[in-house]
Coordinates of C-alpha atoms in Angstrom, one line a residue:
M1 CA 0.0 0.0 0.0
D2 CA 1.6 3.2 -1.2
D3 CA 1.1 6.6 0.5
N4 CA 0.3 9.9 -1.2
N5 CA 4.0 10.3 -2.1
N6 CA 4.1 6.9 -3.8
Q7 CA 6.4 5.6 -1.1
K8 CA 5.9 2.4 0.7
P9 CA 4.9 2.6 4.4
K10 CA 7.8 1.9 6.7
V11 CA 7.2 -1.1 8.9
F12 CA 9.7 -1.7 11.7
Y13 CA 9.9 -5.3 12.9
L14 CA 11.8 -6.5 16.1
D15 CA 12.2 -10.2 16.7
D16 CA 15.1 -12.0 18.4
D17 CA 14.7 -14.8 15.8
E18 CA 16.2 -13.7 12.6
I19 CA 14.4 -16.5 10.7
N20 CA 11.1 -14.8 11.6
L21 CA 12.5 -11.5 10.3
A22 CA 13.5 -13.1 7.0
I23 CA 10.1 -14.9 6.5
L24 CA 8.1 -11.7 7.2
E25 CA 10.2 -9.6 4.9
A26 CA 9.9 -12.2 2.1
N27 CA 6.1 -12.2 2.4
L28 CA 5.5 -8.5 2.8
E29 CA 8.3 -6.6 1.1
E30 CA 6.2 -6.1 -2.0
Y31 CA 3.9 -3.8 0.1
Y32 CA 6.1 -2.3 2.7
E33 CA 9.6 -1.1 3.4
I34 CA 10.6 -3.7 6.1
L35 CA 13.1 -2.6 8.7
G36 CA 14.1 -5.7 10.6
F37 CA 16.1 -5.7 13.9
S38 CA 16.9 -8.5 16.4
D39 CA 18.5 -6.3 19.1
P40 CA 16.2 -4.1 21.2
N41 CA 18.9 -1.6 22.2
K42 CA 20.0 -1.0 18.6
S43 CA 16.4 -0.7 17.6
I44 CA 15.8 2.1 20.2
E45 CA 18.8 4.0 18.8
F46 CA 17.6 3.6 15.3
L47 CA 14.1 4.7 16.1
K48 CA 15.4 7.8 17.8
K49 CA 16.7 9.0 14.5
N50 CA 14.2 7.6 12.0
E51 CA 10.4 7.8 11.8
V52 CA 8.5 4.7 10.9
D53 CA 4.8 4.1 10.4
V54 CA 4.0 0.8 12.0
I55 CA 6.0 -1.1 14.6
L56 CA 5.8 -4.9 15.0
T57 CA 7.4 -6.5 18.0
D58 CA 7.7 -9.9 19.4
Q59 CA 6.5 -10.1 23.0
I60 CA 8.8 -12.8 24.4
M61 CA 12.5 -11.9 23.9
P62 CA 15.5 -12.5 26.2
L63 CA 16.8 -9.0 26.6
M64 CA 13.5 -7.0 26.7
D65 CA 10.0 -8.1 26.2
G66 CA 7.7 -6.4 23.6
I67 CA 5.8 -4.3 26.1
E68 CA 9.0 -3.0 27.7
F69 CA 10.4 -2.2 24.3
L70 CA 7.2 -0.2 23.3
Q71 CA 7.5 1.7 26.6
A72 CA 11.1 2.6 25.8
I73 CA 10.2 4.1 22.4
E74 CA 6.8 5.6 23.4
E75 CA 8.1 9.2 23.5
V76 CA 10.5 8.7 20.6
Q77 CA 7.8 7.4 18.2
P78 CA 4.5 8.8 19.6
N79 CA 2.4 8.6 16.4
V80 CA 2.9 5.1 15.2
G81 CA 0.8 1.9 14.9
R82 CA 1.9 -0.6 17.5
I83 CA 1.2 -4.3 16.8
L84 CA 2.3 -6.9 19.4
L85 CA 3.1 -10.4 18.0
T86 CA 2.6 -13.3 20.4
G87 CA 2.6 -17.0 20.2
V88 CA -0.3 -17.3 22.6
V89 CA -2.7 -14.4 23.4
N90 CA -2.5 -14.0 27.2
Q91 CA -5.2 -11.9 28.9
E92 CA -2.7 -10.4 31.5
V93 CA -0.3 -9.4 28.7
M94 CA -3.2 -7.9 26.8
L95 CA -4.2 -5.7 29.8
Q96 CA -0.6 -4.6 30.4
A97 CA -0.2 -3.7 26.7
I98 CA -3.4 -1.7 26.6
N99 CA -2.7 0.2 29.9
K100 CA 1.0 0.8 29.4
V101 CA 1.6 1.4 25.7
N102 CA -1.8 1.9 24.0
I103 CA -1.4 -1.2 21.7
Y104 CA -3.2 -1.0 18.4
R105 CA -3.6 -4.8 17.8
F106 CA -2.5 -8.2 19.2
H107 CA -1.6 -10.5 16.4
E108 CA -1.0 -14.2 17.0
K109 CA 1.9 -15.5 15.0
S110 CA 0.9 -17.7 12.1
D111 CA 1.5 -18.3 8.4
N112 CA -1.5 -16.2 7.5
F113 CA 0.3 -13.1 6.2
D114 CA -2.8 -11.8 4.5
R115 CA -4.4 -11.3 7.9
L116 CA -1.2 -9.6 9.2
K117 CA -1.2 -7.3 6.1
F118 CA -4.8 -6.4 6.9
D119 CA -3.8 -5.4 10.5
I120 CA -0.8 -3.4 9.2
D121 CA -2.9 -1.6 6.6
N122 CA -5.5 -0.6 9.2
A123 CA -2.8 0.5 11.6
Y124 CA -1.1 2.6 8.9
Q125 CA -4.4 4.3 8.0
M126 CA -5.0 5.1 11.7
V127 CA -1.5 6.6 12.0
T128 CA -1.9 8.6 8.8
A129 CA -5.2 10.0 10.1
L130 CA -3.6 10.9 13.5
R131 CA -0.6 12.6 11.8
Q132 CA -2.9 14.6 9.5
K133 CA -5.0 15.6 12.5
D134 CA -1.8 16.7 14.4
Y135 CA -0.5 18.5 11.3
Y136 CA -3.7 20.5 10.8
Y137 CA -4.1 21.1 14.5
K138 CA -0.6 22.5 14.5
E139 CA -1.3 24.6 11.4
L140 CA -4.5 25.9 13.0
Q141 CA -2.6 26.8 16.2
E142 CA 0.0 28.6 14.2
T143 CA -2.6 30.4 12.1
S144 CA -4.6 31.3 15.3
E145 CA -1.4 32.7 16.9
K146 CA -0.7 34.8 13.8
L147 CA -4.3 36.0 13.6
K148 CA -4.1 36.8 17.3
I149 CA -0.9 38.8 16.9
I150 CA -2.4 40.7 13.9
S151 CA -5.8 41.3 15.5
E152 CA -4.1 42.6 18.7
N153 CA -1.8 45.0 16.9
V154 CA -3.8 46.1 13.8
P155 CA -5.0 49.7 14.2
A156 CA -8.6 48.6 13.7
Q157 CA -11.4 46.9 15.6
I158 CA -12.4 43.5 14.2
I159 CA -16.0 42.5 15.0
H160 CA -17.7 39.2 14.4
T161 CA -21.5 39.3 14.3
D162 CA -24.3 37.0 13.3
L163 CA -26.6 37.7 10.4
D164 CA -28.8 39.9 12.7
G165 CA -25.8 42.1 13.7
N166 CA -25.5 40.6 17.3
I167 CA -21.8 40.9 18.4
L168 CA -20.2 37.5 19.0
E169 CA -16.5 38.5 19.2
L170 CA -14.2 41.5 18.9
N171 CA -10.5 41.8 19.1
Q172 CA -10.0 45.0 21.2
D173 CA -11.8 47.8 23.0
N174 CA -12.3 51.2 21.5
S175 CA -14.3 54.3 22.5
S176 CA -17.6 52.7 21.4
L177 CA -17.3 48.9 21.5
T178 CA -15.7 47.0 24.4
T179 CA -15.7 43.4 25.4
E180 CA -18.8 44.2 27.4
S181 CA -20.5 44.9 24.1
I182 CA -20.4 41.2 23.2
G183 CA -24.0 39.8 23.0
K184 CA -25.4 43.2 22.1
N185 CA -26.6 44.3 18.7
I186 CA -24.3 46.5 16.6
S187 CA -27.3 48.9 16.2
N188 CA -26.8 50.0 19.8
F189 CA -23.5 51.6 18.9
L190 CA -24.6 53.6 15.8
P191 CA -26.3 57.0 15.5
E192 CA -30.0 56.5 14.7
D193 CA -29.7 58.2 11.3
E194 CA -26.9 55.9 10.3
L195 CA -28.7 52.7 11.0
K196 CA -30.7 52.4 7.8
K197 CA -27.6 52.9 5.7
F198 CA -25.5 50.4 7.8
F199 CA -28.1 47.6 7.6
Q200 CA -28.6 48.3 3.9
T201 CA -24.9 47.6 3.5
M202 CA -25.2 44.4 5.5
A203 CA -28.0 43.3 3.2
K204 CA -25.9 44.2 0.1
V205 CA -23.1 41.9 1.5
I206 CA -25.5 39.0 1.7
R207 CA -26.9 39.7 -1.7
T208 CA -23.6 40.1 -3.5
K209 CA -21.5 37.8 -1.4
K210 CA -18.8 40.4 -1.4
S211 CA -17.3 42.9 1.1
H212 CA -18.5 46.5 1.1
N213 CA -17.2 49.6 2.8
I214 CA -19.3 52.2 4.7
I215 CA -18.3 55.4 6.5
T216 CA -20.3 56.3 9.5
R217 CA -20.2 58.7 12.4
A218 CA -19.7 57.5 16.0
F219 CA -22.6 57.1 18.4
N220 CA -21.5 60.1 20.4
F221 CA -20.4 62.1 17.3
Y222 CA -21.4 65.5 18.6
E223 CA -19.2 65.0 21.6
N224 CA -16.0 63.8 20.0
F225 CA -16.7 64.2 16.2
Q226 CA -15.4 60.7 15.4
W227 CA -15.7 59.0 12.0
F228 CA -15.3 55.3 11.3
S229 CA -14.7 53.4 8.1
T230 CA -16.0 49.9 8.3
V231 CA -15.5 47.0 5.8
I232 CA -18.2 44.5 6.1
G233 CA -17.5 41.0 4.8
P234 CA -19.4 37.7 4.7
L235 CA -18.5 34.8 7.0
H236 CA -19.5 31.3 5.7
S237 CA -19.9 27.9 7.2
E238 CA -20.6 24.9 4.8
K239 CA -21.0 27.3 1.9
E240 CA -23.8 29.3 3.7
Q241 CA -23.3 32.7 5.2
N242 CA -23.7 32.6 8.9
G243 CA -22.4 36.0 9.9
F244 CA -20.3 39.1 9.2
L245 CA -16.7 40.1 9.8
M246 CA -16.4 43.8 10.3
V247 CA -13.1 45.7 10.3
S248 CA -13.7 49.2 11.7
Q249 CA -11.1 51.9 11.6
D250 CA -11.1 55.4 13.2
I251 CA -10.6 57.8 10.2
T252 CA -11.3 61.0 12.1
D253 CA -7.9 62.5 11.4
R254 CA -8.3 61.7 7.7
V255 CA -11.8 63.1 7.6
N256 CA -10.6 66.3 9.4
H257 CA -7.7 66.7 7.0
E258 CA -10.0 66.3 4.0
E259 CA -12.5 68.7 5.5
K260 CA -9.7 71.3 5.9
I261 CA -8.7 70.9 2.3
M262 CA -12.3 71.0 1.1
S263 CA -13.1 74.0 3.3
A264 CA -10.1 75.8 2.0
V265 CA -11.1 75.1 -1.6
L266 CA -14.6 76.3 -1.0
E267 CA -13.4 79.4 0.9
A268 CA -11.0 80.3 -1.9
E269 CA -13.9 79.8 -4.4
D270 CA -16.2 82.0 -2.3
R271 CA -13.5 84.6 -1.9
Q272 CA -13.0 84.7 -5.7
K273 CA -16.8 85.0 -6.2
S274 CA -16.9 87.7 -3.6
K275 CA -14.2 89.6 -5.4
I276 CA -16.0 89.3 -8.7
A277 CA -19.3 90.4 -7.1
R278 CA -17.6 93.4 -5.5
D279 CA -15.9 94.3 -8.9
I280 CA -19.4 94.1 -10.5
H281 CA -21.0 96.1 -7.7
D282 CA -18.3 98.8 -7.4
G283 CA -17.3 99.0 -11.0
L284 CA -19.7 97.8 -13.7
Q285 CA -22.8 98.6 -11.8
Q286 CA -21.6 102.1 -10.9
T287 CA -20.8 102.7 -14.6
L288 CA -24.2 101.4 -15.8
T289 CA -26.0 103.3 -13.1
I290 CA -24.3 106.6 -14.0
S291 CA -25.0 106.0 -17.7
L292 CA -28.7 105.2 -17.0
L293 CA -29.1 108.3 -14.8
N294 CA -27.6 110.5 -17.6
F295 CA -29.9 109.1 -20.2
E296 CA -32.9 109.3 -17.9
S297 CA -32.2 113.0 -17.2
L298 CA -32.7 113.9 -20.8
D299 CA -36.0 115.5 -21.9
E300 CA -37.1 113.4 -24.8
D301 CA -39.2 116.3 -26.1
S302 CA -36.1 118.4 -26.5
I303 CA -34.0 115.8 -28.3
Q304 CA -33.9 116.7 -32.0
I305 CA -34.1 113.2 -33.5
S306 CA -36.6 111.4 -35.7
K307 CA -39.3 109.3 -34.3
N308 CA -37.5 106.1 -35.4
E309 CA -34.3 107.3 -33.7
L310 CA -36.2 108.2 -30.5
E311 CA -37.7 104.6 -30.4
K312 CA -34.1 103.2 -30.7
F313 CA -33.0 105.6 -27.9
Q314 CA -35.8 104.5 -25.6
K315 CA -35.1 100.8 -26.4
G316 CA -31.4 101.4 -25.6
V317 CA -32.4 102.9 -22.2
E318 CA -34.7 99.9 -21.5
F319 CA -31.9 97.4 -22.3
L320 CA -29.6 99.4 -20.1
R321 CA -32.0 99.0 -17.2
K322 CA -32.2 95.3 -17.8
G323 CA -28.4 95.0 -18.0
L324 CA -28.1 96.9 -14.7
Q325 CA -30.7 94.5 -13.1
E326 CA -28.9 91.5 -14.5
T327 CA -25.6 92.6 -13.1
R328 CA -27.2 93.0 -9.7
N329 CA -28.6 89.5 -10.0
I330 CA -25.3 88.1 -11.0
A331 CA -23.5 89.8 -8.1
Y332 CA -26.2 88.5 -5.7
E333 CA -25.9 84.9 -7.1
L334 CA -22.1 85.0 -6.7
I335 CA -22.1 86.2 -3.1
P336 CA -24.8 88.4 -1.7
K337 CA -23.1 91.2 0.1
S338 CA -25.8 91.0 2.7
V339 CA -24.5 87.6 4.0
E340 CA -21.3 89.3 4.9
D341 CA -22.9 92.5 6.2
F342 CA -26.0 91.2 7.9
G343 CA -25.7 87.4 8.1
F344 CA -27.4 84.3 6.8
V345 CA -30.7 84.8 8.7
E346 CA -31.4 88.4 7.5
T347 CA -30.3 87.5 3.9
I348 CA -32.7 84.5 3.8
K349 CA -35.5 86.6 5.2
D350 CA -35.0 89.1 2.4
L351 CA -34.8 86.4 -0.2
I352 CA -38.0 84.7 1.1
E353 CA -39.8 88.1 1.0
E354 CA -38.7 88.7 -2.6
F355 CA -39.9 85.3 -3.7
N356 CA -43.3 85.8 -2.1
N357 CA -43.6 89.2 -3.8
T358 CA -42.7 87.8 -7.3
L359 CA -43.9 84.2 -7.3
E360 CA -47.7 84.0 -6.9
E361 CA -48.0 80.2 -7.3
T362 CA -45.6 79.3 -4.4
E363 CA -45.7 80.4 -0.8
F364 CA -42.4 80.6 1.0
N365 CA -42.0 80.4 4.8
F366 CA -39.0 80.8 7.1
Y367 CA -38.5 80.1 10.8
T368 CA -35.5 80.4 13.1
N369 CA -34.8 80.3 16.8
L370 CA -31.4 82.1 16.4
E371 CA -31.4 85.4 18.2
S372 CA -28.0 86.6 16.8
R373 CA -25.7 85.9 13.8
I374 CA -23.7 82.8 13.4
E375 CA -20.3 83.8 14.4
D376 CA -18.5 81.8 11.8
L377 CA -18.9 83.6 8.4
N378 CA -17.7 80.5 6.6
I379 CA -20.7 78.5 8.0
E380 CA -23.0 81.4 7.0
Y381 CA -21.7 81.4 3.4
N382 CA -22.0 77.6 3.0
L383 CA -25.5 77.5 4.6
F384 CA -26.6 80.2 2.2
R385 CA -25.2 78.3 -0.8
I386 CA -27.0 75.1 0.3
T387 CA -30.3 77.0 0.8
Q388 CA -29.9 79.0 -2.4
E389 CA -29.2 75.9 -4.5
S390 CA -32.2 74.1 -2.9
L391 CA -34.6 77.0 -3.5
N392 CA -33.4 77.3 -7.1
N393 CA -34.1 73.6 -7.7
I394 CA -37.5 73.9 -6.1
M395 CA -38.4 76.8 -8.4
K396 CA -37.1 75.0 -11.5
Y397 CA -38.4 71.5 -11.0
A398 CA -40.6 70.9 -8.0
K399 CA -43.8 72.7 -9.0
A400 CA -44.5 73.2 -5.3
T401 CA -47.2 75.4 -3.8
E402 CA -45.5 75.6 -0.4
V403 CA -41.9 75.8 0.8
F404 CA -40.7 75.8 4.4
V405 CA -37.2 76.8 5.4
Q406 CA -36.1 76.4 9.0
L407 CA -32.8 77.1 10.8
T408 CA -32.6 76.1 14.4
L409 CA -29.8 75.7 17.0
H410 CA -30.0 72.9 19.5
D411 CA -27.2 71.7 21.8
N412 CA -24.6 73.5 19.7
I413 CA -25.9 71.9 16.5
L414 CA -27.2 74.0 13.6
Q415 CA -30.1 72.2 11.8
L416 CA -31.2 73.5 8.5
T417 CA -34.5 72.1 7.0
I418 CA -35.8 72.8 3.6
E419 CA -39.1 71.2 2.8
D420 CA -41.5 71.5 -0.2
N421 CA -44.8 69.8 -1.3
G422 CA -43.7 69.4 -4.9
K423 CA -43.5 66.4 -7.1
G424 CA -40.3 64.9 -5.7
F425 CA -37.6 62.9 -7.4
D426 CA -35.6 59.6 -7.2
V427 CA -32.8 60.5 -4.8
E428 CA -30.5 57.6 -5.6
E429 CA -30.8 58.1 -9.3
K430 CA -30.2 61.9 -9.0
L431 CA -27.2 61.5 -6.7
N432 CA -25.6 58.9 -9.1
A433 CA -26.3 61.0 -12.2
D434 CA -23.4 62.9 -13.8
T435 CA -25.6 66.1 -14.0
S436 CA -26.4 66.4 -10.3
F437 CA -23.5 68.8 -9.6
G438 CA -25.7 71.0 -7.5
L439 CA -26.6 68.3 -5.0
F440 CA -23.0 67.1 -5.0
N441 CA -21.8 70.6 -4.2
M442 CA -24.4 71.0 -1.4
N443 CA -23.3 67.8 0.2
K444 CA -19.6 68.7 0.0
R445 CA -20.3 72.1 1.6
A446 CA -22.0 70.3 4.5
E447 CA -19.1 67.8 4.8
S448 CA -16.6 70.6 4.8
L449 CA -18.1 71.8 8.1
S450 CA -18.1 68.3 9.7
G451 CA -21.8 68.2 8.9
K452 CA -24.1 65.9 7.1
M453 CA -26.9 66.3 4.6
T454 CA -29.7 63.9 4.0
I455 CA -32.4 64.0 1.3
E456 CA -35.8 62.3 1.4
S457 CA -38.1 62.7 -1.6
K458 CA -41.4 61.0 -2.4
E459 CA -44.4 63.2 -2.2
G460 CA -42.5 66.4 -1.8
T461 CA -38.8 66.7 -0.8
L462 CA -37.1 67.2 2.6
I463 CA -33.4 68.3 2.8
F464 CA -32.0 68.2 6.3
V465 CA -28.5 69.5 7.1
E466 CA -26.7 69.2 10.5
I467 CA -23.7 71.4 11.2
P468 CA -21.9 71.0 14.6
L469 CA -20.6 74.3 16.0
K470 CA -17.1 73.0 17.0
R471 CA -16.0 76.4 18.2
R472 CA -17.3 78.9 20.7
F473 CA -16.1 82.3 21.7
K474 CA -15.3 83.7 25.1
N475 CA -16.3 87.2 26.1
N476 CA -12.8 88.3 25.2
S477 CA -13.3 86.9 21.7
E478 CA -10.6 84.2 22.3
E479 CA -11.5 81.2 20.1
I480 CA -11.5 77.8 21.9
E481 CA -12.4 74.3 20.9
N482 CA -15.4 72.5 22.5

């Protein structure tokens, strides 16, 4: 019987009668590599250096009986099949062999080598199975040790949950999850407004059988402003998914760095727009205004021109008025000076009043509990941009009859709500479209302030923006972090 490497099993045979050695080798050498010895002491030395698969030993020998020999090599050859050859099977000998050396088989000496071959084959199969078990157990131990070292030193939290999100294991504590969290559901450690997105990602993992990444805020986000990136992967048993493996990493520093870059880009963009708006206001608009005043000061009756030329003159004055109004609109669209001068709230109030005076089919409403200006002009600019883009979209596409804008401050968190009763739209489709630059820009402006924007649209549309006020001001105007 050859093994997996096409090598014959090694069968060691100890017998003080060399004739017995020769007979056994002659009958079984076709199947095994027979290693015959007649001296127990030399046998022990050989076995200390060479591994064999099955050991056959005679029981009755002058220098050392079979059981004593097997005891002597028990630690030298622990995973080996042991067969004791006896002339007569003695019950006392059998009990000693079982208790002392874990004998595999007693075999009564005879000329029936087929039966002996059967016992050797079975012993070899048993040994092979034991060695494979030990090998894989050792491999498993080594792998477990490696995984333990990795999991204890990796800068991330590894979480094992069942399909419902109940935590079964985790590698280390962090600010949200500790070993005391085991047995609880992952939903207990996520902000309420993140739950839907998180469980949708878990469902996507089950559906696609692939890992997916999600970025979420910490449960106590507005206390420490932490962000986490979590890769959720499927865990399988017998080809069926039975849980999730989640690798969650604190990416707060990365997010803060990206926010600073994004905020700097948007601030630079707004500064440039503000400069252009000022140039239009202080330059072009002044020129156009002076020109218009000069033309309007003329007495048309005293102008010595033909009727046709007078009509062209009047049309030119009319276009000059329109041009002046358009430059005002452009300057306002770029950056309304009133945001800088009077703040977001007063600017939005004026904008809402203007809409109500010019748009008969839509009623605009505004509410705020702020009693003073937001002290961070950058926040005011970005909130205005978000609101301006939302209202423009409502006027262009929503066909709404009522619009409600609300800005409130609760627990140092600014909450901007823009709601309409229009026809709504497919949010996912719109966000994934290449043409939805306005919504993309609104979201980036919120993120640049450590905030978050959510959109719900079905029968009407709701845009909700949360901006944490990370900074406050002392009476002496010294800026401090919360």
